[in-house]
Each structure stands twice: as structure tokens, then as C-alpha cells.
CSV table of C-alpha atoms in Angstrom, one decimal:
chain,number,residue,atom,x,y,z
H,1,MET,CA,88.6,-39.7,28.1
H,2,ALA,CA,88.9,-37.3,25.2
H,3,ASP,CA,86.7,-39.6,23.0
H,4,THR,CA,84.1,-39.9,26.0
H,5,GLU,CA,84.1,-36.1,26.2
H,6,THR,CA,83.7,-35.6,22.6
H,7,LEU,CA,80.8,-38.0,22.4
H,8,ALA,CA,79.1,-36.3,25.5
H,9,GLY,CA,79.5,-33.0,23.7
H,10,ILE,CA,78.0,-34.2,20.5
H,11,ARG,CA,75.1,-35.7,22.3
H,12,ALA,CA,74.5,-32.6,24.2
H,13,GLU,CA,74.4,-30.6,21.0
H,14,LEU,CA,72.0,-33.0,19.5
H,15,ASP,CA,69.8,-32.8,22.5
H,16,ALA,CA,69.9,-29.0,22.2
H,17,LEU,CA,69.0,-29.3,18.5
H,18,ASP,CA,66.1,-31.6,19.3
H,19,ASP,CA,64.7,-29.1,21.9
H,20,GLU,CA,64.9,-26.3,19.3
H,21,MET,CA,63.2,-28.4,16.7
H,22,HIS,CA,60.5,-29.3,19.2
H,23,ALA,CA,59.9,-25.8,20.2
H,24,LEU,CA,59.6,-24.8,16.5
H,25,LEU,CA,57.1,-27.6,15.9
H,26,MET,CA,55.0,-26.5,18.9
H,27,ARG,CA,55.1,-22.8,17.6
H,28,ARG,CA,54.0,-24.1,14.2
H,29,ALA,CA,51.1,-26.0,15.7
H,30,ALA,CA,50.0,-22.9,17.6
H,31,THR,CA,50.1,-20.8,14.4
H,32,VAL,CA,48.0,-23.4,12.6
H,33,ALA,CA,45.4,-23.2,15.4
H,34,ARG,CA,45.4,-19.5,14.9
H,35,LEU,CA,44.8,-19.8,11.2
H,36,ALA,CA,42.0,-22.5,11.8
H,37,ALA,CA,40.2,-20.1,14.1
H,38,SER,CA,40.7,-16.9,12.0
H,39,ALA,CA,38.5,-15.3,9.2
H,40,ALA,CA,41.7,-15.6,7.0
H,41,LYS,CA,41.2,-19.3,6.6
H,42,PRO,CA,39.9,-20.1,3.1
H,43,ASN,CA,36.5,-21.7,2.8
H,44,GLY,CA,36.1,-25.3,1.8
H,45,THR,CA,38.4,-28.2,2.4
H,46,VAL,CA,41.5,-28.0,4.7
H,47,LEU,CA,43.5,-29.7,1.9
H,48,ARG,CA,46.0,-27.2,0.2
H,49,PRO,CA,48.0,-29.5,-2.1
H,50,GLY,CA,49.3,-26.5,-4.1
H,51,ARG,CA,50.5,-24.7,-1.1
H,52,GLU,CA,52.2,-27.9,0.3
H,53,ALA,CA,53.9,-28.4,-3.1
H,54,ALA,CA,55.1,-24.8,-3.2
H,55,ILE,CA,56.6,-25.3,0.4
H,56,LEU,CA,58.4,-28.5,-0.4
H,57,ARG,CA,59.8,-27.1,-3.7
H,58,ARG,CA,61.1,-24.2,-1.7
H,59,LEU,CA,62.7,-26.5,0.9
H,60,LEU,CA,64.2,-28.8,-1.7
H,61,ARG,CA,65.8,-25.9,-3.6
H,62,ARG,CA,67.5,-24.8,-0.3
H,63,HIS,CA,68.3,-28.3,0.9
H,64,GLU,CA,71.9,-29.4,1.2
H,65,GLY,CA,73.9,-31.8,3.2
H,66,ASN,CA,73.6,-35.5,4.1
H,67,LEU,CA,69.9,-35.7,4.9
H,68,PRO,CA,68.2,-37.4,1.9
H,69,ARG,CA,65.6,-35.3,-0.1
H,70,ALA,CA,63.2,-38.1,0.3
H,71,ALA,CA,63.6,-38.0,4.2
H,72,LEU,CA,63.0,-34.2,4.0
H,73,VAL,CA,59.7,-34.7,2.1
H,74,ARG,CA,58.6,-37.5,4.5
H,75,ILE,CA,59.2,-35.2,7.5
H,76,TRP,CA,57.3,-32.3,6.1
H,77,ARG,CA,54.5,-34.6,4.9
H,78,GLU,CA,53.9,-35.6,8.5
H,79,ILE,CA,54.0,-32.0,9.5
H,80,PHE,CA,51.3,-31.2,6.9
H,81,ALA,CA,49.3,-34.2,8.1
H,82,ALA,CA,49.4,-33.0,11.7
H,83,SER,CA,48.3,-29.5,10.5
H,84,VAL,CA,45.3,-30.9,8.5
H,85,ALA,CA,44.3,-33.1,11.6
H,86,GLN,CA,44.3,-29.9,13.8
H,87,GLN,CA,41.7,-28.3,11.5
H,88,GLY,CA,39.0,-31.0,11.6
H,89,GLY,CA,38.1,-34.6,10.8
H,90,PHE,CA,39.9,-35.9,7.7
H,91,SER,CA,40.1,-39.3,6.1
H,92,VAL,CA,41.0,-41.0,2.8
H,93,ALA,CA,39.2,-43.6,0.9
H,94,VAL,CA,41.5,-46.3,-0.5
H,95,PRO,CA,40.5,-49.2,-2.8
H,96,PRO,CA,41.6,-52.8,-2.0
H,97,ASP,CA,45.3,-52.4,-2.9
H,98,PRO,CA,48.0,-52.6,-0.2
H,99,ALA,CA,50.4,-50.6,-2.3
H,100,LEU,CA,48.0,-47.7,-2.6
H,101,ALA,CA,47.4,-47.9,1.2
H,102,ARG,CA,51.2,-47.6,1.8
H,103,LEU,CA,51.3,-44.6,-0.6
H,104,ALA,CA,48.4,-43.0,1.1
H,105,ALA,CA,50.0,-43.4,4.5
H,106,GLU,CA,53.4,-41.9,3.1
H,107,HIS,CA,51.6,-38.8,1.7
H,108,PHE,CA,48.9,-38.1,4.2
H,109,GLY,CA,50.7,-39.1,7.3
H,110,THR,CA,50.7,-42.3,9.3
H,111,GLY,CA,48.0,-40.9,11.7
H,112,THR,CA,45.5,-40.2,9.0
H,113,PRO,CA,42.6,-42.6,9.0
H,114,LEU,CA,42.3,-44.6,5.8
H,115,ARG,CA,38.9,-45.9,4.9
H,116,PRO,CA,39.1,-49.1,2.9
H,117,GLN,CA,36.8,-49.4,-0.1
H,118,PRO,CA,35.7,-52.5,-2.0
H,119,SER,CA,36.3,-51.0,-5.5
H,120,LEU,CA,37.5,-47.9,-7.3
H,121,ALA,CA,33.9,-46.8,-7.9
H,122,ALA,CA,33.2,-47.1,-4.1
H,123,ALA,CA,36.2,-44.9,-3.3
H,124,LEU,CA,34.9,-42.2,-5.7
H,125,SER,CA,31.4,-42.5,-4.2
H,126,ALA,CA,32.8,-42.1,-0.6
H,127,VAL,CA,34.2,-38.7,-1.7
H,128,ALA,CA,31.2,-37.6,-3.7
H,129,GLY,CA,28.9,-38.6,-0.8
H,130,GLY,CA,31.0,-36.8,1.9
H,131,GLY,CA,32.0,-39.9,3.7
H,132,THR,CA,35.8,-39.0,3.2
H,133,ALA,CA,37.6,-35.8,2.3
H,134,ALA,CA,39.6,-37.5,-0.5
H,135,ALA,CA,40.2,-40.8,-2.3
H,136,LEU,CA,43.4,-42.3,-3.7
H,137,LEU,CA,43.2,-44.0,-7.1
H,138,PRO,CA,45.8,-45.7,-9.2
H,139,TRP,CA,47.2,-43.3,-11.9
H,140,PRO,CA,45.8,-44.2,-15.3
H,141,ARG,CA,48.0,-46.2,-17.6
H,142,GLU,CA,48.0,-47.7,-21.1
H,143,GLY,CA,46.7,-51.3,-21.1
H,144,GLU,CA,44.7,-51.1,-17.9
H,145,ALA,CA,41.6,-53.2,-17.5
H,146,GLU,CA,38.2,-51.5,-18.3
H,147,GLU,CA,37.2,-51.7,-14.5
H,148,GLU,CA,40.4,-49.9,-13.7
H,149,ALA,CA,39.8,-47.0,-16.1
H,150,TRP,CA,38.0,-44.8,-13.6
H,151,TRP,CA,39.0,-41.6,-15.6
H,152,THR,CA,36.6,-42.6,-18.5
H,153,ARG,CA,33.6,-42.5,-16.1
H,154,PHE,CA,34.9,-39.6,-13.9
H,155,ASP,CA,32.3,-37.0,-13.1
H,156,ALA,CA,34.3,-33.8,-13.7
H,157,GLN,CA,31.3,-31.7,-12.7
H,158,GLN,CA,31.4,-33.0,-9.1
H,159,LEU,CA,35.0,-34.3,-8.4
H,160,GLN,CA,38.4,-33.0,-9.0
H,161,VAL,CA,41.8,-34.6,-9.3
H,162,ILE,CA,43.9,-32.5,-7.0
H,163,ALA,CA,47.4,-34.3,-6.7
H,164,ARG,CA,49.6,-36.7,-8.6
H,165,LEU,CA,51.6,-38.9,-6.3
H,166,PRO,CA,54.4,-39.4,-5.4
H,167,PHE,CA,55.5,-35.7,-5.2
H,168,LEU,CA,59.2,-36.5,-5.2
H,169,HIS,CA,59.3,-38.7,-8.2
H,170,PRO,CA,62.4,-41.1,-8.4
H,171,GLY,CA,64.2,-41.7,-11.7
H,172,GLU,CA,62.6,-45.2,-12.1
H,173,PRO,CA,59.0,-45.8,-12.7
H,174,PRO,CA,57.2,-45.7,-9.4
H,175,LEU,CA,53.6,-46.6,-8.2
H,176,GLU,CA,51.7,-43.5,-9.2
H,177,ALA,CA,48.4,-42.3,-7.8
H,178,ALA,CA,45.8,-39.7,-8.2
H,179,VAL,CA,44.2,-37.9,-5.3
H,180,VAL,CA,40.6,-37.1,-5.8
H,181,ALA,CA,38.4,-34.5,-3.8
H,182,LEU,CA,35.4,-32.3,-4.1
H,183,ASN,CA,37.2,-29.0,-4.2
H,184,PRO,CA,39.8,-28.0,-6.9
H,185,ALA,CA,43.5,-27.8,-6.0
H,186,ASP,CA,45.0,-24.4,-5.3
H,187,ALA,CA,47.8,-23.3,-7.6
H,188,SER,CA,51.4,-24.3,-6.8
H,189,GLY,CA,53.1,-22.2,-9.4
H,190,HIS,CA,54.1,-25.3,-11.5
H,191,ASP,CA,50.9,-27.2,-12.4
H,192,ARG,CA,49.4,-29.4,-15.0
H,193,VAL,CA,45.6,-29.8,-16.0
H,194,LEU,CA,44.3,-33.3,-16.6
H,195,PHE,CA,41.7,-33.5,-19.3
H,196,ARG,CA,39.7,-36.0,-21.3
H,197,LEU,CA,38.9,-35.8,-25.0
H,198,GLU,CA,36.5,-37.8,-27.1
H,199,ALA,CA,36.7,-37.7,-30.9
H,200,PRO,CA,36.2,-39.9,-33.9
H,201,GLU,CA,38.8,-42.7,-34.0
H,202,GLU,CA,42.3,-41.5,-34.5
H,203,SER,CA,45.8,-42.5,-33.5
H,204,ARG,CA,47.7,-41.4,-30.4
H,205,ALA,CA,50.1,-39.6,-32.8
H,206,ALA,CA,47.2,-37.6,-34.5
H,207,ILE,CA,45.9,-36.5,-31.1
H,208,ALA,CA,49.4,-35.3,-30.0
H,209,ALA,CA,49.8,-33.4,-33.3
H,210,ARG,CA,46.4,-31.7,-32.8
H,211,HIS,CA,47.4,-30.7,-29.2
H,212,PRO,CA,51.0,-29.4,-29.2
H,213,GLY,CA,52.4,-28.8,-25.8
H,214,ALA,CA,50.1,-31.5,-24.2
H,215,ARG,CA,51.2,-35.0,-23.2
H,216,VAL,CA,49.0,-37.8,-24.3
H,217,LEU,CA,48.8,-40.2,-21.4
H,218,ILE,CA,46.3,-42.7,-22.8
H,219,ALA,CA,44.5,-43.1,-26.1
H,220,ARG,CA,41.8,-45.8,-26.0
H,221,ARG,CA,39.9,-46.8,-29.3
H,222,GLU,CA,36.5,-48.2,-28.7
H,223,ALA,CA,33.3,-48.4,-30.7
H,224,GLY,CA,34.5,-46.2,-33.5
H,225,MET,CA,35.8,-43.4,-31.3
H,226,THR,CA,38.9,-42.6,-29.3
H,227,ARG,CA,38.7,-41.4,-25.7
H,228,ALA,CA,42.1,-39.8,-24.6
H,229,LEU,CA,43.5,-38.6,-21.4
H,230,LEU,CA,46.0,-35.7,-21.6
H,231,GLU,CA,47.8,-33.3,-19.4
H,232,ALA,CA,49.1,-29.9,-20.3
H,233,GLU,CA,49.4,-26.3,-18.9
H,234,THR,CA,45.9,-25.4,-20.1
H,235,ALA,CA,43.0,-27.5,-21.5
H,236,PRO,CA,41.5,-26.8,-25.0
H,237,PRO,CA,38.0,-25.6,-25.4
H,238,GLY,CA,35.4,-28.4,-25.1
H,239,ALA,CA,37.7,-30.7,-23.1
H,240,ALA,CA,36.3,-32.3,-19.9
H,241,VAL,CA,38.8,-31.1,-17.2
H,242,LEU,CA,39.3,-33.7,-14.6
H,243,GLY,CA,41.5,-31.6,-12.3
H,244,ARG,CA,44.7,-29.7,-11.7
H,245,TYR,CA,47.7,-30.7,-9.8
H,246,ALA,CA,51.3,-29.7,-8.8
H,247,LEU,CA,53.8,-31.2,-11.2
H,248,PRO,CA,55.9,-33.8,-9.3
H,249,GLU,CA,59.5,-33.0,-8.6
H,250,ARG,CA,62.0,-35.4,-10.3
H,251,GLY,CA,65.4,-36.5,-9.4
H,252,ALA,CA,67.4,-38.5,-6.9
H,253,ALA,CA,66.0,-39.0,-3.5
């Protein structure tokens, strides 16, 4: 009987907690609706990746107990997605890669419409033409095929890289992706600038030496020149800035 009463009491406590959480979610949704209708709402896209990253960092700093950090991030990513959906139509272009589609659903929420595209170029065109609010592309990597090197042809005057996924970066190498949109990202307080350099042919080490403090992601030699992709707190004069994003959080899930 004691075990039954204890179980009933714990279940009642959980039910009460569920009700409190639901009430807070409804209050949050009402606040988002007020923001969407107010003059305080910033112009442009409803995406605020910097603001979202700052919120997640704050929650991760105060987090403790048995709930995994990855679960905390997933819960709040769904909350963010619901808030974006409240403020207008939003969809994401995704090239033909099931792994990217899964990552898009994890980051933008399971209810966000994903618009499959036949190629990386088509995904970029969907954003540039206004067909979708954002596109998810594979993060650049050494040894990638020429058709995968979207960053070499990226129109930095029109599009912006606004996020590097996943935000909660595990200790092992994950599938990484870039989020591209028309509007630049807002600052998160701990950001990196992604930029492209083109110069006479030189080694990766020489590029790193010329840009202390920057991380050389890729250095491609072709036709007597080197095209390099770097990230740093600031870009040097003359660099083609592809975007800015919140630095992912690292550590155990």
C-alpha cells in the first residue's frame, strides 16, 4: 500500500509539473504573439540565430541534474521553431542528403517545412530568390569534390552564412552544416566570422602565419593561386566575408 501511495504521489507531482510547464509555454507563445504584433520587432527575417544561441548558452550554464544537455537543447530548439512559425511562413531548402535533412529537422524543429532541392546550387538559389527563408548546406571540408565546394562560388554580396550546426558540438567529429539566409546573423556574444581569401599560390602554413588568430579551414590550390576559407573574430581588409555565426558549444551531451 505504501508503494502504491508513493507512486500515486509521484505521479500527481509530475502531473502538476506538466501543468505548470504547459502554462509557461502558453504564456511564452502569447508573449511571442505580442512581439510579432509590436513595433519593437526588428525588421527583416524572423530568424534570430544569435539571440537563440545566447539563450541556449545561458540555459546550459545554469543546467544541472539528470536531464542530458542535448535533450535541453532539443527541447528549446522546438520552442524556438514554434516561435518562428507564429511569426510567419518559414521553410528551409535542403539538398539531396538524408543526413542534412535530419540535421535540419533537429535544428529547425520537426514541424518546419523542408523544401528538397536537386543540388547545392539549387538550395542557394531557393534562398536568393525568396522561395525559402534559409538553406542548409554541408560544412566545407578538405578534400571535398569541386561541385560540393559551394563556398568558392558563394555570393557574399547577396547571401550570408548565419549559423554553424550542430550548436551543441559533441566531442567526436559530427556531421556539420552551414545555415545560409539573406539577412546577416545577430550577434550572440561569442561569434566567428567566415571569410574567403584568394592569393598567389602558397601553403596552408603560410596563410596561417599571415593571419594569426584565424583558423584555416580549407586551402585549395588551383591554376596558380590559392583559395582559402578561414574563420576568426574579425576578417582582414579585402577578404570576402561570407557570414558570421555563433561559435558552437562543445562538450559532452
